[in-house]
PDB file of N, CA and C in Angstrom:
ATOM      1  N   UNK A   1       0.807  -1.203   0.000  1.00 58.00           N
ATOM      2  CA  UNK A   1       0.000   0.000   0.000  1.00 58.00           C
ATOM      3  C   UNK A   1       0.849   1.267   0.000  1.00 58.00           C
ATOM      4  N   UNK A   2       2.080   0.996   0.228  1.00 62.00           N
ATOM      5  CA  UNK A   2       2.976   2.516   0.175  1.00 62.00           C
ATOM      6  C   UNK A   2       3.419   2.989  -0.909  1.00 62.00           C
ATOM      7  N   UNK A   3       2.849   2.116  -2.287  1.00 71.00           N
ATOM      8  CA  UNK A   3       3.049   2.802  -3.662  1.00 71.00           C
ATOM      9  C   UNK A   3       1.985   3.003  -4.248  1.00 71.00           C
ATOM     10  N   UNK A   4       1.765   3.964  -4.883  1.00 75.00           N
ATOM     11  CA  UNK A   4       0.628   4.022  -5.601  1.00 75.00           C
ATOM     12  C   UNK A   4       0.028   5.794  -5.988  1.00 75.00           C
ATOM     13  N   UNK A   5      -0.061   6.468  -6.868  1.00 81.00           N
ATOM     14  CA  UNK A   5      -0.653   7.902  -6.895  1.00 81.00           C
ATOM     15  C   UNK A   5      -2.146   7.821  -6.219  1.00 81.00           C
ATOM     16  N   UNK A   6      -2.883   6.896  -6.214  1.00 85.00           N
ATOM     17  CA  UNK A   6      -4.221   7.043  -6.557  1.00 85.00           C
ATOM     18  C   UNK A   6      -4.529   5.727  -6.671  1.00 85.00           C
ATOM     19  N   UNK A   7      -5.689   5.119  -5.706  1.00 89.00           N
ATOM     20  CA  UNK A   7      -6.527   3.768  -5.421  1.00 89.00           C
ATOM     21  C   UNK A   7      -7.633   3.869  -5.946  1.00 89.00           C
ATOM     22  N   UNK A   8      -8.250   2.765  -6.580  1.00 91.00           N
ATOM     23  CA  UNK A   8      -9.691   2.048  -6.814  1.00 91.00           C
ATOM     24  C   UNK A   8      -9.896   0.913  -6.233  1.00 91.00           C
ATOM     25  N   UNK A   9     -10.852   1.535  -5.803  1.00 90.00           N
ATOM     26  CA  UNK A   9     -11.416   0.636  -4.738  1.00 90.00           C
ATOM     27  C   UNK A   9     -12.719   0.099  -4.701  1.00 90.00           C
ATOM     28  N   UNK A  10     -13.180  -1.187  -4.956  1.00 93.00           N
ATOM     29  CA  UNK A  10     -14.120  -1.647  -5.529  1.00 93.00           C
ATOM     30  C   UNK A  10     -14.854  -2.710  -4.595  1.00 93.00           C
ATOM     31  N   UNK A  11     -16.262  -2.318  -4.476  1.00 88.00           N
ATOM     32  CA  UNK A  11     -17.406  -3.195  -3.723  1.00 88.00           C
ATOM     33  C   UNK A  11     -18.056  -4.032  -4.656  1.00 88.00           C
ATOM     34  N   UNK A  12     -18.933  -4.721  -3.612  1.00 87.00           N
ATOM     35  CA  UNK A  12     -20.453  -5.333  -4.541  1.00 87.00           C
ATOM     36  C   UNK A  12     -21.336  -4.604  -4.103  1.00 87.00           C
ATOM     37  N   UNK A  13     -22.313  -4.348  -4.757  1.00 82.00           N
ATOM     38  CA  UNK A  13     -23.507  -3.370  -4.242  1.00 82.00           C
ATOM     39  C   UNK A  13     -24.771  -4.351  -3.357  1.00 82.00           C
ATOM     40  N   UNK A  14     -24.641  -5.689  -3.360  1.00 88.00           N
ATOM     41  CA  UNK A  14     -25.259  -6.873  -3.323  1.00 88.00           C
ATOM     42  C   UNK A  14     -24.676  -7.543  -1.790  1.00 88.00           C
ATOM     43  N   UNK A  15     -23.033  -6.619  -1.810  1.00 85.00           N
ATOM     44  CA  UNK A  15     -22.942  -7.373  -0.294  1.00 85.00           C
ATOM     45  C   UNK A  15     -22.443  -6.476   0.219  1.00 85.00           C
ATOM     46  N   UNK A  16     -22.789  -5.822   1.433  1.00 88.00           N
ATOM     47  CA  UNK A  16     -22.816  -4.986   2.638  1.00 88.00           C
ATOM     48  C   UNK A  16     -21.472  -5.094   3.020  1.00 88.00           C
ATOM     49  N   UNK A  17     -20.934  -6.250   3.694  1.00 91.00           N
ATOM     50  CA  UNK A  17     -19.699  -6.345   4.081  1.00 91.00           C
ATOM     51  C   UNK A  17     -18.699  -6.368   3.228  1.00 91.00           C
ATOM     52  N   UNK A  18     -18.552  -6.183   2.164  1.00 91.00           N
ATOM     53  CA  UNK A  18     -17.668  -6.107   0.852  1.00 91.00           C
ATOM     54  C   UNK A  18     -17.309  -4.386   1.355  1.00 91.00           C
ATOM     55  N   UNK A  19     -18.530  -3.355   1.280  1.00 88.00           N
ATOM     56  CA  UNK A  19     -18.501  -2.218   1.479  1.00 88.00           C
ATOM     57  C   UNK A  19     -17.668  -1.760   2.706  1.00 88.00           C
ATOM     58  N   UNK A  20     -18.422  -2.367   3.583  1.00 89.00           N
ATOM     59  CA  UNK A  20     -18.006  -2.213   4.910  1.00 89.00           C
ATOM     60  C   UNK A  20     -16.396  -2.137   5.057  1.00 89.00           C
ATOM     61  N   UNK A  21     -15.936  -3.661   4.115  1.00 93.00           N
ATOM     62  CA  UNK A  21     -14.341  -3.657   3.933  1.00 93.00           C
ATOM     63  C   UNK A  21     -13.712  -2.702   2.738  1.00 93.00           C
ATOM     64  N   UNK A  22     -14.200  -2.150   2.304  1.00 90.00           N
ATOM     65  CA  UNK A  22     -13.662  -0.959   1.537  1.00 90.00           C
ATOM     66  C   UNK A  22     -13.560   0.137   2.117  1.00 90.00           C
ATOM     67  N   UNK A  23     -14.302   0.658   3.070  1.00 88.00           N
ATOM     68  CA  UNK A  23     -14.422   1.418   4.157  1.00 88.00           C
ATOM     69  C   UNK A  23     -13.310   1.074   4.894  1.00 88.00           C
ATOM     70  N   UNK A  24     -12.736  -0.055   5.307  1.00 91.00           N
ATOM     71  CA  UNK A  24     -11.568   0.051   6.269  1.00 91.00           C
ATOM     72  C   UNK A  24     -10.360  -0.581   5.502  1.00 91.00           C
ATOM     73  N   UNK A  25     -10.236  -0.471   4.169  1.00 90.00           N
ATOM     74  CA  UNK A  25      -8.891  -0.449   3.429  1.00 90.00           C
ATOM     75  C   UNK A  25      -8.915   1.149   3.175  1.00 90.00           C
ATOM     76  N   UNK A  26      -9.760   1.928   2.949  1.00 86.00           N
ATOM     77  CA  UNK A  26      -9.754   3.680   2.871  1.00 86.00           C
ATOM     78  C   UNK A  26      -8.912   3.853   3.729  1.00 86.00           C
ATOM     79  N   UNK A  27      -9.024   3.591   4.801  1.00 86.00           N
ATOM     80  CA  UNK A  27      -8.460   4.108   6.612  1.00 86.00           C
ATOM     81  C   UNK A  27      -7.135   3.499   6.332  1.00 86.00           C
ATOM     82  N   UNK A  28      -7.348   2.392   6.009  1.00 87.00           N
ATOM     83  CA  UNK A  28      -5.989   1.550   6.028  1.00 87.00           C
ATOM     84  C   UNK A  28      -4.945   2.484   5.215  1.00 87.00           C
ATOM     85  N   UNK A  29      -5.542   2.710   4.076  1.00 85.00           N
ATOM     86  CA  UNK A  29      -4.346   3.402   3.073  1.00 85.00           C
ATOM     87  C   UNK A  29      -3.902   4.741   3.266  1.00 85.00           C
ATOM     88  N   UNK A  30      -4.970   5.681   3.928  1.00 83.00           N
ATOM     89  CA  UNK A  30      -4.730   6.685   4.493  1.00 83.00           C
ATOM     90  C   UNK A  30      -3.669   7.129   5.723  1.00 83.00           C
ATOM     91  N   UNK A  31      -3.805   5.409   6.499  1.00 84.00           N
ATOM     92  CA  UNK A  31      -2.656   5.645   7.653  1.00 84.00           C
ATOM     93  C   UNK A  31      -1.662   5.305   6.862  1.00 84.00           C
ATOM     94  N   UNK A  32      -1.809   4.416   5.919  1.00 82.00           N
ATOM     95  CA  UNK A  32      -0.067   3.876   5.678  1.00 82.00           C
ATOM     96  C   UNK A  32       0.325   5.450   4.699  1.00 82.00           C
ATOM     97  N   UNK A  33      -0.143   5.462   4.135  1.00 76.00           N
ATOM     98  CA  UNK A  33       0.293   6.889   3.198  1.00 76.00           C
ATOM     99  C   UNK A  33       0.254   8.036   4.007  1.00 76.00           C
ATOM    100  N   UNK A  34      -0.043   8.178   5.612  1.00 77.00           N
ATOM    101  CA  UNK A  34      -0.565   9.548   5.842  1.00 77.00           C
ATOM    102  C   UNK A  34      -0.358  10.824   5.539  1.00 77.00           C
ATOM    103  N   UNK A  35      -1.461  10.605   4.478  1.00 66.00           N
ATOM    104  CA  UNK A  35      -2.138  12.013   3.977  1.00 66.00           C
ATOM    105  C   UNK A  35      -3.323  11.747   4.078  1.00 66.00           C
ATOM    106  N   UNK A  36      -4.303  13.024   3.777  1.00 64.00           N
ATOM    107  CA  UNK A  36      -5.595  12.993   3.468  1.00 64.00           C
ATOM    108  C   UNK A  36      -6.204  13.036   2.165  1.00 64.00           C
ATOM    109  N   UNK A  37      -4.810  13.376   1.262  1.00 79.00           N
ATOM    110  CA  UNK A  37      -4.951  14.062   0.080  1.00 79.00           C
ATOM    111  C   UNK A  37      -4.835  12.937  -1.201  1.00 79.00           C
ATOM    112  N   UNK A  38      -4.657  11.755  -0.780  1.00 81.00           N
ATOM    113  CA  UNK A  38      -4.407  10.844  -1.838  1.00 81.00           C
ATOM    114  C   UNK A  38      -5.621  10.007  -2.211  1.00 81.00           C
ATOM    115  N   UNK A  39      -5.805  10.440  -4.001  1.00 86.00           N
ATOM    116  CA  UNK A  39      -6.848  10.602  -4.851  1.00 86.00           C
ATOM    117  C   UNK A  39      -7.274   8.732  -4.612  1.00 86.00           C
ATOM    118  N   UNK A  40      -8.715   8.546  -4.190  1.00 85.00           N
ATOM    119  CA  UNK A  40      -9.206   6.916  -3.535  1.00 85.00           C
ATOM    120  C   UNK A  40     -10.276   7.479  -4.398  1.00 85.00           C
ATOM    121  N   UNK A  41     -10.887   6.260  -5.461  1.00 87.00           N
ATOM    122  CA  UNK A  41     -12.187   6.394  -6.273  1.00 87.00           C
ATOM    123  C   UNK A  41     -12.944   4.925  -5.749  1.00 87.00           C
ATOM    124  N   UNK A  42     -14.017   4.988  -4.967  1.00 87.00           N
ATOM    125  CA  UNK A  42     -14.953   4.204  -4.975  1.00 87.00           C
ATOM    126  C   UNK A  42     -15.915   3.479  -5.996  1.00 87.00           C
ATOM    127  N   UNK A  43     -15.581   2.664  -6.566  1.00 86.00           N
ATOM    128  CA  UNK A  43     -17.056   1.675  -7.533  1.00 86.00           C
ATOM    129  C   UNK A  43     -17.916   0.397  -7.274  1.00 86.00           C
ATOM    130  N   UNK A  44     -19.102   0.940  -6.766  1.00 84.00           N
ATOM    131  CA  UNK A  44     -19.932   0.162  -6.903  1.00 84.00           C
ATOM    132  C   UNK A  44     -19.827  -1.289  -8.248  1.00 84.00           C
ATOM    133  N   UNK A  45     -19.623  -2.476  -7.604  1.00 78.00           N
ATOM    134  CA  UNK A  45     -20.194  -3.012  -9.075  1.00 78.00           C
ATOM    135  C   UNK A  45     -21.110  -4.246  -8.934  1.00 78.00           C
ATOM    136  N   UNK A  46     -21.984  -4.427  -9.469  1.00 78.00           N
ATOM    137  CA  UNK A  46     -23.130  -5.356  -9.632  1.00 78.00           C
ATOM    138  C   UNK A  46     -24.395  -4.626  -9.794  1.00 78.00           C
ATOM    139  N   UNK A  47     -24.116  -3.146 -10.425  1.00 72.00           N
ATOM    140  CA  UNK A  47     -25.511  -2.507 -10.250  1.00 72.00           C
ATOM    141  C   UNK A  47     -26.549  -3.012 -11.144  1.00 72.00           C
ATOM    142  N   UNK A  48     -26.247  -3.722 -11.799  1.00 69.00           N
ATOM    143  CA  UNK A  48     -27.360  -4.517 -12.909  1.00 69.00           C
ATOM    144  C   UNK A  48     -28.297  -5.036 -11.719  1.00 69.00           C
ATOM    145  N   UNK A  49     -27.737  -5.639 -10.622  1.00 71.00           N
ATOM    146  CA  UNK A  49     -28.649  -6.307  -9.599  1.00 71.00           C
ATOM    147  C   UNK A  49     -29.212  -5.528  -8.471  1.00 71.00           C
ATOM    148  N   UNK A  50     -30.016  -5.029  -9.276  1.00 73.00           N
ATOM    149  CA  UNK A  50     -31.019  -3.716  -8.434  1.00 73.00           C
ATOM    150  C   UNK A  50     -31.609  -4.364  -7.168  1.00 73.00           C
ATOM    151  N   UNK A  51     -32.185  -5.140  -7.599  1.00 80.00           N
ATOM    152  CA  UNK A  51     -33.197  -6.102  -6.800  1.00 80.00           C
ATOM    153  C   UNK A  51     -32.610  -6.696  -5.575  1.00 80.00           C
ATOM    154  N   UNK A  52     -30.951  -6.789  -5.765  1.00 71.00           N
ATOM    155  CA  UNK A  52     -30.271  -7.533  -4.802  1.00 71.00           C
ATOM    156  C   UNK A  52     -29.279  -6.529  -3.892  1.00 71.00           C
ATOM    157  N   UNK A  53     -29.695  -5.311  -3.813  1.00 72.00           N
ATOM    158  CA  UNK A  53     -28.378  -4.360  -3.798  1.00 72.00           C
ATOM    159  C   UNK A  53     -29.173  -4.524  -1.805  1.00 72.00           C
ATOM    160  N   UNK A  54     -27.966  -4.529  -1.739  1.00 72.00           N
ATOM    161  CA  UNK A  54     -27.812  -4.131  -0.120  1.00 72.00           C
ATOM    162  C   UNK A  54     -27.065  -2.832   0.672  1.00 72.00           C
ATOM    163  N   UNK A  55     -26.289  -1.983  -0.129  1.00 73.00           N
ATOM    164  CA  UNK A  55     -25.841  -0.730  -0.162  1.00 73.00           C
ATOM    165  C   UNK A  55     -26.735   0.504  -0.986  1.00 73.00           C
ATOM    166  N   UNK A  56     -27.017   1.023  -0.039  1.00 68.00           N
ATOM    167  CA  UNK A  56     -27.673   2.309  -0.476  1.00 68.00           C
ATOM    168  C   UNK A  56     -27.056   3.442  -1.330  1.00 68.00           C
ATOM    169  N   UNK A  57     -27.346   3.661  -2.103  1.00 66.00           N
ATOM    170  CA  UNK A  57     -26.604   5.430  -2.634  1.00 66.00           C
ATOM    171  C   UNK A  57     -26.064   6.433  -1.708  1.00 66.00           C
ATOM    172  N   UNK A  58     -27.166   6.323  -0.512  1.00 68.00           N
ATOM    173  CA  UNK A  58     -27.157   7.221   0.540  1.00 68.00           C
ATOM    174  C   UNK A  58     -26.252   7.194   1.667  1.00 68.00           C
ATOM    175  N   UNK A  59     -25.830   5.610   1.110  1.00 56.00           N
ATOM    176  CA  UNK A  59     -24.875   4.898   2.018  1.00 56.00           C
ATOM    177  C   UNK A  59     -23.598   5.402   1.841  1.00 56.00           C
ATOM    178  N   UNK A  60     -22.948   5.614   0.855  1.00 57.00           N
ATOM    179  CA  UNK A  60     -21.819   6.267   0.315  1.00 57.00           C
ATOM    180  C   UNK A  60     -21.519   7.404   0.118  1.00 57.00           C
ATOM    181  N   UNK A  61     -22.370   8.195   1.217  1.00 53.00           N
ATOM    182  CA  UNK A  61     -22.153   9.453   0.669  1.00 53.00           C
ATOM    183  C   UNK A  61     -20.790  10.221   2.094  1.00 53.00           C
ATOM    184  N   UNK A  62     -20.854   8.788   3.075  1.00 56.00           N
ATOM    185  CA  UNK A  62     -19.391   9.178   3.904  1.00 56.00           C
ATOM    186  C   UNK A  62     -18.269   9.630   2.933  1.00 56.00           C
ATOM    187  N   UNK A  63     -18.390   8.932   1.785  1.00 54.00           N
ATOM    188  CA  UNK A  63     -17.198   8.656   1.012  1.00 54.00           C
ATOM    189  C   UNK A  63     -16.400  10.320   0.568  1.00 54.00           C
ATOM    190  N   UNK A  64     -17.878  10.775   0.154  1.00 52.00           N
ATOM    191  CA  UNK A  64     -17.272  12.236   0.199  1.00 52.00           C
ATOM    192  C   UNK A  64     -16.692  13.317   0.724  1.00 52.00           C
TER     193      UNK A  64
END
C-alpha cells in the first residue's frame, strides 16, 4: 500500500460487508500513506442487480 498515486477501490452493491471492507482499506491506506490528500475512487459493481443491492446510494455518501 505505500506505492501508488491514486486507489480504486471496488465493492459489490449486493454485499454490505464487501462495502463495509472498503471502508476500512480507505483508513488503512490513508494511515499507511498519511495524507488525506491521496486521490481513492470508490465503484460500486453489480448494479445490474437492483433487486439484490444491499448498499444504499445514501450509504456512500461518507465517502465524500
Amino acid at each position: 500500500m505505500q506505492v501508488g498515486d491514486a486507489y480504486l477501490i471496488v465493492y459489490s452493491i449486493t454485499d454490505r460487508a464487501s462495502f463495509e471492507k472498503a471502508s476500512e482499506l480507505r483508513i488503512q491506506l490513508r494511515r499507511a500513506r498519511q495524507t488525506e490528500d491521496i486521490p481513492i475512487i470508490l465503484v460500486g459493481n453489480k448494479s445490474d442487480l437492483v433487486r439484490c443491492r444491499e448498499v444504499s446510494i445514501s450509504g456512500t455518501e461518507a465517502w465524500e
